[in-house]
CSV table of C-alpha atoms in Angstrom, one decimal:
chain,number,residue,atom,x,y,z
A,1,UNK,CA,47.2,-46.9,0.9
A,2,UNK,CA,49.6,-45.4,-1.4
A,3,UNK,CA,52.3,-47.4,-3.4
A,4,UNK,CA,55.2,-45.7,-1.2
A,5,UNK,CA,53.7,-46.8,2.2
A,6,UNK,CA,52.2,-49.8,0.8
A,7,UNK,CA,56.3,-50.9,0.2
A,8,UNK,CA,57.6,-49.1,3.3
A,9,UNK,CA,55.4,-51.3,5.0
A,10,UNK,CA,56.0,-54.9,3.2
A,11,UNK,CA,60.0,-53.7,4.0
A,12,UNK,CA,59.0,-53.6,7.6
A,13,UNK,CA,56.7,-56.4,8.0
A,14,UNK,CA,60.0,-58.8,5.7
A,15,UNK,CA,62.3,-57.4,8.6
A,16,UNK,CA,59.8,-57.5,11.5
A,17,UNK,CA,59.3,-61.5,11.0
A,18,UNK,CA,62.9,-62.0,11.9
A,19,UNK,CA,62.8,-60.0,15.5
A,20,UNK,CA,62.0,-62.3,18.6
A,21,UNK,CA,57.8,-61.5,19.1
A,22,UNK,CA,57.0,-64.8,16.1
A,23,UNK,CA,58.8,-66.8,18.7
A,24,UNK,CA,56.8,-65.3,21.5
A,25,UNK,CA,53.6,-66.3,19.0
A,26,UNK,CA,54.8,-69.5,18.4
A,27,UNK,CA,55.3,-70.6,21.9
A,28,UNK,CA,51.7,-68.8,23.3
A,29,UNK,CA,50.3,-71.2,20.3
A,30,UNK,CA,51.9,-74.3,20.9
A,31,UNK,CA,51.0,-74.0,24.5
A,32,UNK,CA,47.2,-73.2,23.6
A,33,UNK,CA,47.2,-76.7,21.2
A,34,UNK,CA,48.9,-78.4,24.0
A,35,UNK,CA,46.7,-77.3,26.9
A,36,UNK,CA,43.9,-78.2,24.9
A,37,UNK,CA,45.1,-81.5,23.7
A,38,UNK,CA,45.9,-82.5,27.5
A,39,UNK,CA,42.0,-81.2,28.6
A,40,UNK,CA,40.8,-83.8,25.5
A,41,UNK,CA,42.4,-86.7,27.0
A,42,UNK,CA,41.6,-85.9,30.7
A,43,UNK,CA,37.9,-85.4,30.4
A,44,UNK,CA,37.5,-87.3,33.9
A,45,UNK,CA,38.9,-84.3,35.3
A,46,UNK,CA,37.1,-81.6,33.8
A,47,UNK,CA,36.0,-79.7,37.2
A,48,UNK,CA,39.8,-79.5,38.2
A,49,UNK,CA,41.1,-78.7,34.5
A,50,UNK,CA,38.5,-75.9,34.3
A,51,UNK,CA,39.1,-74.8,38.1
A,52,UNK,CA,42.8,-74.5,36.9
A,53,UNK,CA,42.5,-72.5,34.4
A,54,UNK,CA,39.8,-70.0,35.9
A,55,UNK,CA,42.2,-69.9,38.7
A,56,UNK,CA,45.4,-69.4,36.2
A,57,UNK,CA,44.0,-66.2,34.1
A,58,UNK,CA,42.6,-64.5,37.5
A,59,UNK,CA,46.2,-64.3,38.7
A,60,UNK,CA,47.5,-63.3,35.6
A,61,UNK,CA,45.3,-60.9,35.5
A,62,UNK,CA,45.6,-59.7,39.2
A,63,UNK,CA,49.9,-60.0,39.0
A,64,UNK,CA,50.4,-58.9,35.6
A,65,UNK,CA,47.7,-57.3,33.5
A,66,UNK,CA,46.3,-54.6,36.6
A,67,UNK,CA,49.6,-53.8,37.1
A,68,UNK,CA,51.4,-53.2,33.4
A,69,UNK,CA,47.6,-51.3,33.0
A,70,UNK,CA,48.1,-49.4,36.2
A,71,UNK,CA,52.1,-48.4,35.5
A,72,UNK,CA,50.9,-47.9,31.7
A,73,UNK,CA,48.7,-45.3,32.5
A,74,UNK,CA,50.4,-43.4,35.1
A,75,UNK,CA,53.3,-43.2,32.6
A,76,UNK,CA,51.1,-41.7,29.7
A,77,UNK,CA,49.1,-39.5,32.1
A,78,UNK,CA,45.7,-40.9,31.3
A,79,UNK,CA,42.7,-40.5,33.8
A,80,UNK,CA,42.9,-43.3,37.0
A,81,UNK,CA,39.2,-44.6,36.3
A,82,UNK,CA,39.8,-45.0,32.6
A,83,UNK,CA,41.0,-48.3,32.7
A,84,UNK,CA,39.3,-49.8,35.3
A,85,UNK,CA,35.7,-48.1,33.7
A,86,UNK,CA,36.6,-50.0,30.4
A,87,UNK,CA,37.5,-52.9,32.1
A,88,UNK,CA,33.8,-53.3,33.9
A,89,UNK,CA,32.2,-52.3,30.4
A,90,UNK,CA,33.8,-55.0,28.5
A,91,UNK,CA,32.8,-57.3,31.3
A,92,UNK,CA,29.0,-56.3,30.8
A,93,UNK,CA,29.5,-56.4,27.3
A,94,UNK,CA,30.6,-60.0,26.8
A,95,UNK,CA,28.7,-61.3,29.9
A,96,UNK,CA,26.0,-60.3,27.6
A,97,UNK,CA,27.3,-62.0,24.4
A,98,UNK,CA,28.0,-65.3,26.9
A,99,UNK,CA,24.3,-65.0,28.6
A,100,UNK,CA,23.9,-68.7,29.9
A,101,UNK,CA,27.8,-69.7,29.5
A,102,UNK,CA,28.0,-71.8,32.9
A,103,UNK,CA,24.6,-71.6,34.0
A,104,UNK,CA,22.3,-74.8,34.4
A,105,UNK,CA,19.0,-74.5,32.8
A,106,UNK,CA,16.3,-76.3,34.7
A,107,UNK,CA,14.3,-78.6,32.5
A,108,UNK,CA,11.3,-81.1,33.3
A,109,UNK,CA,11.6,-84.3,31.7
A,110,UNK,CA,9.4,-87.2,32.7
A,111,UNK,CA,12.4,-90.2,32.0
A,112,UNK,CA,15.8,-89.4,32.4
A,113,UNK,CA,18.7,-91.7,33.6
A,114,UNK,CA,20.8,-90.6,36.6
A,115,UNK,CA,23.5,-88.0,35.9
A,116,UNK,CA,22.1,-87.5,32.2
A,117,UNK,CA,19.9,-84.9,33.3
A,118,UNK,CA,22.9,-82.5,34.5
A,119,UNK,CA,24.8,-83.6,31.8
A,120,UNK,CA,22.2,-82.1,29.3
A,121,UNK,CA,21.8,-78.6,31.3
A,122,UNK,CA,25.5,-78.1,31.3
A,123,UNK,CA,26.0,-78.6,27.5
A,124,UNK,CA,22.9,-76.4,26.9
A,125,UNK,CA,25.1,-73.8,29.1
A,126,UNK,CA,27.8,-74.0,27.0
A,127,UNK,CA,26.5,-74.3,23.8
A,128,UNK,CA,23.9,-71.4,24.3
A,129,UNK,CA,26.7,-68.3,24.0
A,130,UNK,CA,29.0,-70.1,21.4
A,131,UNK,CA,29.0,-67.5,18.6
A,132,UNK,CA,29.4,-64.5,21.6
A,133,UNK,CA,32.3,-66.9,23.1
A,134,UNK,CA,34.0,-66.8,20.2
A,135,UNK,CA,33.9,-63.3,19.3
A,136,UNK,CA,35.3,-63.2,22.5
A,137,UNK,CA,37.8,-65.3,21.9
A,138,UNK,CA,39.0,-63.3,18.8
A,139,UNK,CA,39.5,-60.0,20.5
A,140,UNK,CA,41.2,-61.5,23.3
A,141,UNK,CA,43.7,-63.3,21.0
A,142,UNK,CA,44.1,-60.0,18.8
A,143,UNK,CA,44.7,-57.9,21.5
A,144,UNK,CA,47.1,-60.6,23.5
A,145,UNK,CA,49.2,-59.8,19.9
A,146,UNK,CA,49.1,-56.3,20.3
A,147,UNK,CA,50.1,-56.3,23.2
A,148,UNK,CA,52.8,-58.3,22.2
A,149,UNK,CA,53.9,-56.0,19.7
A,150,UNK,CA,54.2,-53.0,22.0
A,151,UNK,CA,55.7,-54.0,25.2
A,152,UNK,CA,57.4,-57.2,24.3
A,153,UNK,CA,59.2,-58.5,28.0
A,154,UNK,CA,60.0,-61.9,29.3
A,155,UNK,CA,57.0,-60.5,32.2
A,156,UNK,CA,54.8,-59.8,29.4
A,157,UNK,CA,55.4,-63.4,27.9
A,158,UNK,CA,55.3,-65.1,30.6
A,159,UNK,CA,52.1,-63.9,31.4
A,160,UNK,CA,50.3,-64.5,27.8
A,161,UNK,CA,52.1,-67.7,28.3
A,162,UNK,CA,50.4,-68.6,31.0
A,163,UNK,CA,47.1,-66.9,29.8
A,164,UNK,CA,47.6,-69.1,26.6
A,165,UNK,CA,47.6,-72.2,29.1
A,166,UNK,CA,44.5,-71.2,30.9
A,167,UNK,CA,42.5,-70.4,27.4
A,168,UNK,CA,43.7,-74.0,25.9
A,169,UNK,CA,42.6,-75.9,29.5
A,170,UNK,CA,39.1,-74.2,29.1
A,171,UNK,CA,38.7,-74.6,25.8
A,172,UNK,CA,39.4,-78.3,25.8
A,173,UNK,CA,37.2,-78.9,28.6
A,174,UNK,CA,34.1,-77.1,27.0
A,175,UNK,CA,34.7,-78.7,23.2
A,176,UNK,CA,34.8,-81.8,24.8
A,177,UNK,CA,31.9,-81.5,26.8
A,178,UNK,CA,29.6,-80.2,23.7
A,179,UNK,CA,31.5,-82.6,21.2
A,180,UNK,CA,32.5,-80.0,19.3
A,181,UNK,CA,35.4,-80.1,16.9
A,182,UNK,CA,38.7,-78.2,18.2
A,183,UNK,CA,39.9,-77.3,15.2
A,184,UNK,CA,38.2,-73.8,14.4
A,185,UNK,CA,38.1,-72.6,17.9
A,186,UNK,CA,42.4,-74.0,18.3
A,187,UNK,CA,43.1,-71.6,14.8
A,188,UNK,CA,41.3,-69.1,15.9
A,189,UNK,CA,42.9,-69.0,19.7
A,190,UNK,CA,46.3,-69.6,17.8
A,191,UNK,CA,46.0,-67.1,14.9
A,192,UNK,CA,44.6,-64.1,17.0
A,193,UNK,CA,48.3,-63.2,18.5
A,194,UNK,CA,49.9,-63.4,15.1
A,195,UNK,CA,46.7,-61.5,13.2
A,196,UNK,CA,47.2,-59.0,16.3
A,197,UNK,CA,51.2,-58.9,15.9
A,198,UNK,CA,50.4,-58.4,11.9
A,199,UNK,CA,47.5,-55.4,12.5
A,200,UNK,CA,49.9,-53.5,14.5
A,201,UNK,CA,52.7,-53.4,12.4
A,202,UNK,CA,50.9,-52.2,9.1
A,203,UNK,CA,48.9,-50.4,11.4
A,204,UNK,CA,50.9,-49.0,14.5
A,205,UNK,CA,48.9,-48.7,18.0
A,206,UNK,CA,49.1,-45.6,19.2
A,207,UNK,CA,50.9,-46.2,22.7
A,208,UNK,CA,48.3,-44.0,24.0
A,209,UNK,CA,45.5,-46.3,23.7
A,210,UNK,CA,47.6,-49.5,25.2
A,211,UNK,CA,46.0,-49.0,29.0
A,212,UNK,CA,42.4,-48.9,27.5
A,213,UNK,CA,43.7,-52.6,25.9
A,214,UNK,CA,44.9,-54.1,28.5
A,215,UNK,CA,41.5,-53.4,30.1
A,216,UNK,CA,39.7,-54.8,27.3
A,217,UNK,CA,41.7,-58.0,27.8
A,218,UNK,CA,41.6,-58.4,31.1
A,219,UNK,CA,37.7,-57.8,31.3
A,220,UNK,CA,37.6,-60.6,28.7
A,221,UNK,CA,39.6,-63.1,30.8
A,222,UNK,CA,37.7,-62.2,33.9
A,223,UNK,CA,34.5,-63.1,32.4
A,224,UNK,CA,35.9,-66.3,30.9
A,225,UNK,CA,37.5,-67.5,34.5
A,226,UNK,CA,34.1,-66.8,35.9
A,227,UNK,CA,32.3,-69.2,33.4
A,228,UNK,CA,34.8,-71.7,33.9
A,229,UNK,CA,34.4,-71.4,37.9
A,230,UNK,CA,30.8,-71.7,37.4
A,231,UNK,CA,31.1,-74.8,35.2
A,232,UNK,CA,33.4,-76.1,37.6
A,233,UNK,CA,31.1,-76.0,40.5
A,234,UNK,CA,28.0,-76.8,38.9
A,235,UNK,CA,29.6,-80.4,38.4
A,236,UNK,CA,29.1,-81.0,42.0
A,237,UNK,CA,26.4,-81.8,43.7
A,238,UNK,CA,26.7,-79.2,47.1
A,239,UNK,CA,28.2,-76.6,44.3
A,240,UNK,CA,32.1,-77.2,45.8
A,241,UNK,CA,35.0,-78.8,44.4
A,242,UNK,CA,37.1,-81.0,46.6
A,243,UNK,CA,39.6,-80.0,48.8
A,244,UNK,CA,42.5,-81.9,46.7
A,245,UNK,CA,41.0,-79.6,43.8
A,246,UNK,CA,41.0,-76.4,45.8
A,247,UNK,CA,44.8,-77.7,47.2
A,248,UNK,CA,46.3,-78.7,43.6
A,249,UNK,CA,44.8,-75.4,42.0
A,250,UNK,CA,46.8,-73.6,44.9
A,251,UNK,CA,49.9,-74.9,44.5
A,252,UNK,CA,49.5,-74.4,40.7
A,253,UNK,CA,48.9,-70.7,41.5
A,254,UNK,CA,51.2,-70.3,44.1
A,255,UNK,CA,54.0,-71.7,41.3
A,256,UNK,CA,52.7,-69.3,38.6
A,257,UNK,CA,52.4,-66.3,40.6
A,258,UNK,CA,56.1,-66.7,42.1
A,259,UNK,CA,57.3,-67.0,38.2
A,260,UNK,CA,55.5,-64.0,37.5
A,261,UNK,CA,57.0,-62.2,39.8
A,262,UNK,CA,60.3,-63.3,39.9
A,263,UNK,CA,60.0,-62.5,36.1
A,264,UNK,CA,58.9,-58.7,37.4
């Protein structure tokens, strides 16, 4: 980069760390730690934190992201099946890099106490796509910061917001369940806004390409709330979550989905 644009841009990124989108970072990241923190402690509840939060990004994804991807590429004039082909792909793609995530794996063993046998078959689950659930992860962050960057709205934080809830629920749920330490997987969910807010300003996003984006994310997100519904009903024994799950994880929808669009 030459010395001229390499100043022009330090100019812009000194001024852009004053405007409003760090606090829109800030808050999706303190929401992330919290979410997490709160799935840490309630670890007795892991089917209905993990049923939550599958249940959270699917309507964020079904009231916000489909739409802002829908409106976003009507405005620019792009193709109808663009989006939702890219969205499908980038499914496939990290439904490949999470082969397993959720899935039991049926193991002989000739002693095994009661419940530890289940117990062992959903870590192996989770454990078995860790490095593809983190590249994951990463791009999903990233492009939650570009997105940021772009069409900053009180809609469009509100739903990252709530997205950031859902990813730190999960996320707690599954590091507890492995025993894994939090604190890579919490910097990198918490630094992939900002690094995604950062790559945009020093390298702008052409508007043009923000529908094909937003279907990256929300294929992302889809895939994650499957997992996490899987998870969640492989820790029963007939496969279904009670109905006070089914009726708090309504509610907690219903609320959400009525802030969304009131936000709208």
């Amino acid at each position: 980069m030459p010395l001229p644009e390499a100043v022009n841009s330090f100019h812009s990124l000194l001024k852009f760390i004053e405007n409003r989108i760090w606090v829109a970072v800030g808050c999706c990241a303190v929401a992330t730690a919290t979410a997490l923190a709160l799935a840490r402690r309630a670890c007795a509840q892991a089917g209905l934190l993990l049923l939550t939060a599958s249940a959270l990004m699917l309507s964020t994804v079904l009231l916000d992201l489909a739409p802002e991807t829908w409106h976003e590429t009507v405005l620019l004039g792009l193709p109808g099946w663009l989006p939702p082909a890219v969205a499908v792909g980038t499914y496939g793609v990290v439904g490949v890099l999470t082969r397993g995530h959720g899935r039991a794996r049926r193991r002989v063993r000739p002693v095994h106490a009661p419940g530890r046998h289940r117990r062992l078959t959903e870590t192996a689950g989770v454990v078995s796509a860790g490095l593809g659930a983190a590249a994951a992860l990463g791009v999903h962050r990233v492009m939650e910061g570009t997105t940021l960057a772009l069409i900053l709205s009180v809609p469009v934080f509100l739903a990252l917001l709530v997205l950031s809830v859902g990813n730190g629920l999960a996320l707690g749920v599954m590091l507890q369940e492995t025993g894994q330490g939090p604190l890579p997987w919490l910097a990198l969910a918490c630094l992939g806004p900002a690094l995604g807010v950062l790559l945009s300003l020093l390298h702008p996003f052409p508007e043009v390409l923000l529908p094909t984006a937003l279907a990256v994310v929300a294929g992302i997100i889809v895939r994650h709330a499957v997992v996490g519904l899987r998870l969640a009903c492989g820790r029963h024994a007939n496969g279904r979550p009670p109905r006070w799950h089914l009726a708090t994880v309504t509610a907690t929808v219903l609320a959400t989905g009525a802030l969304l669009l009131a936000a709208h």
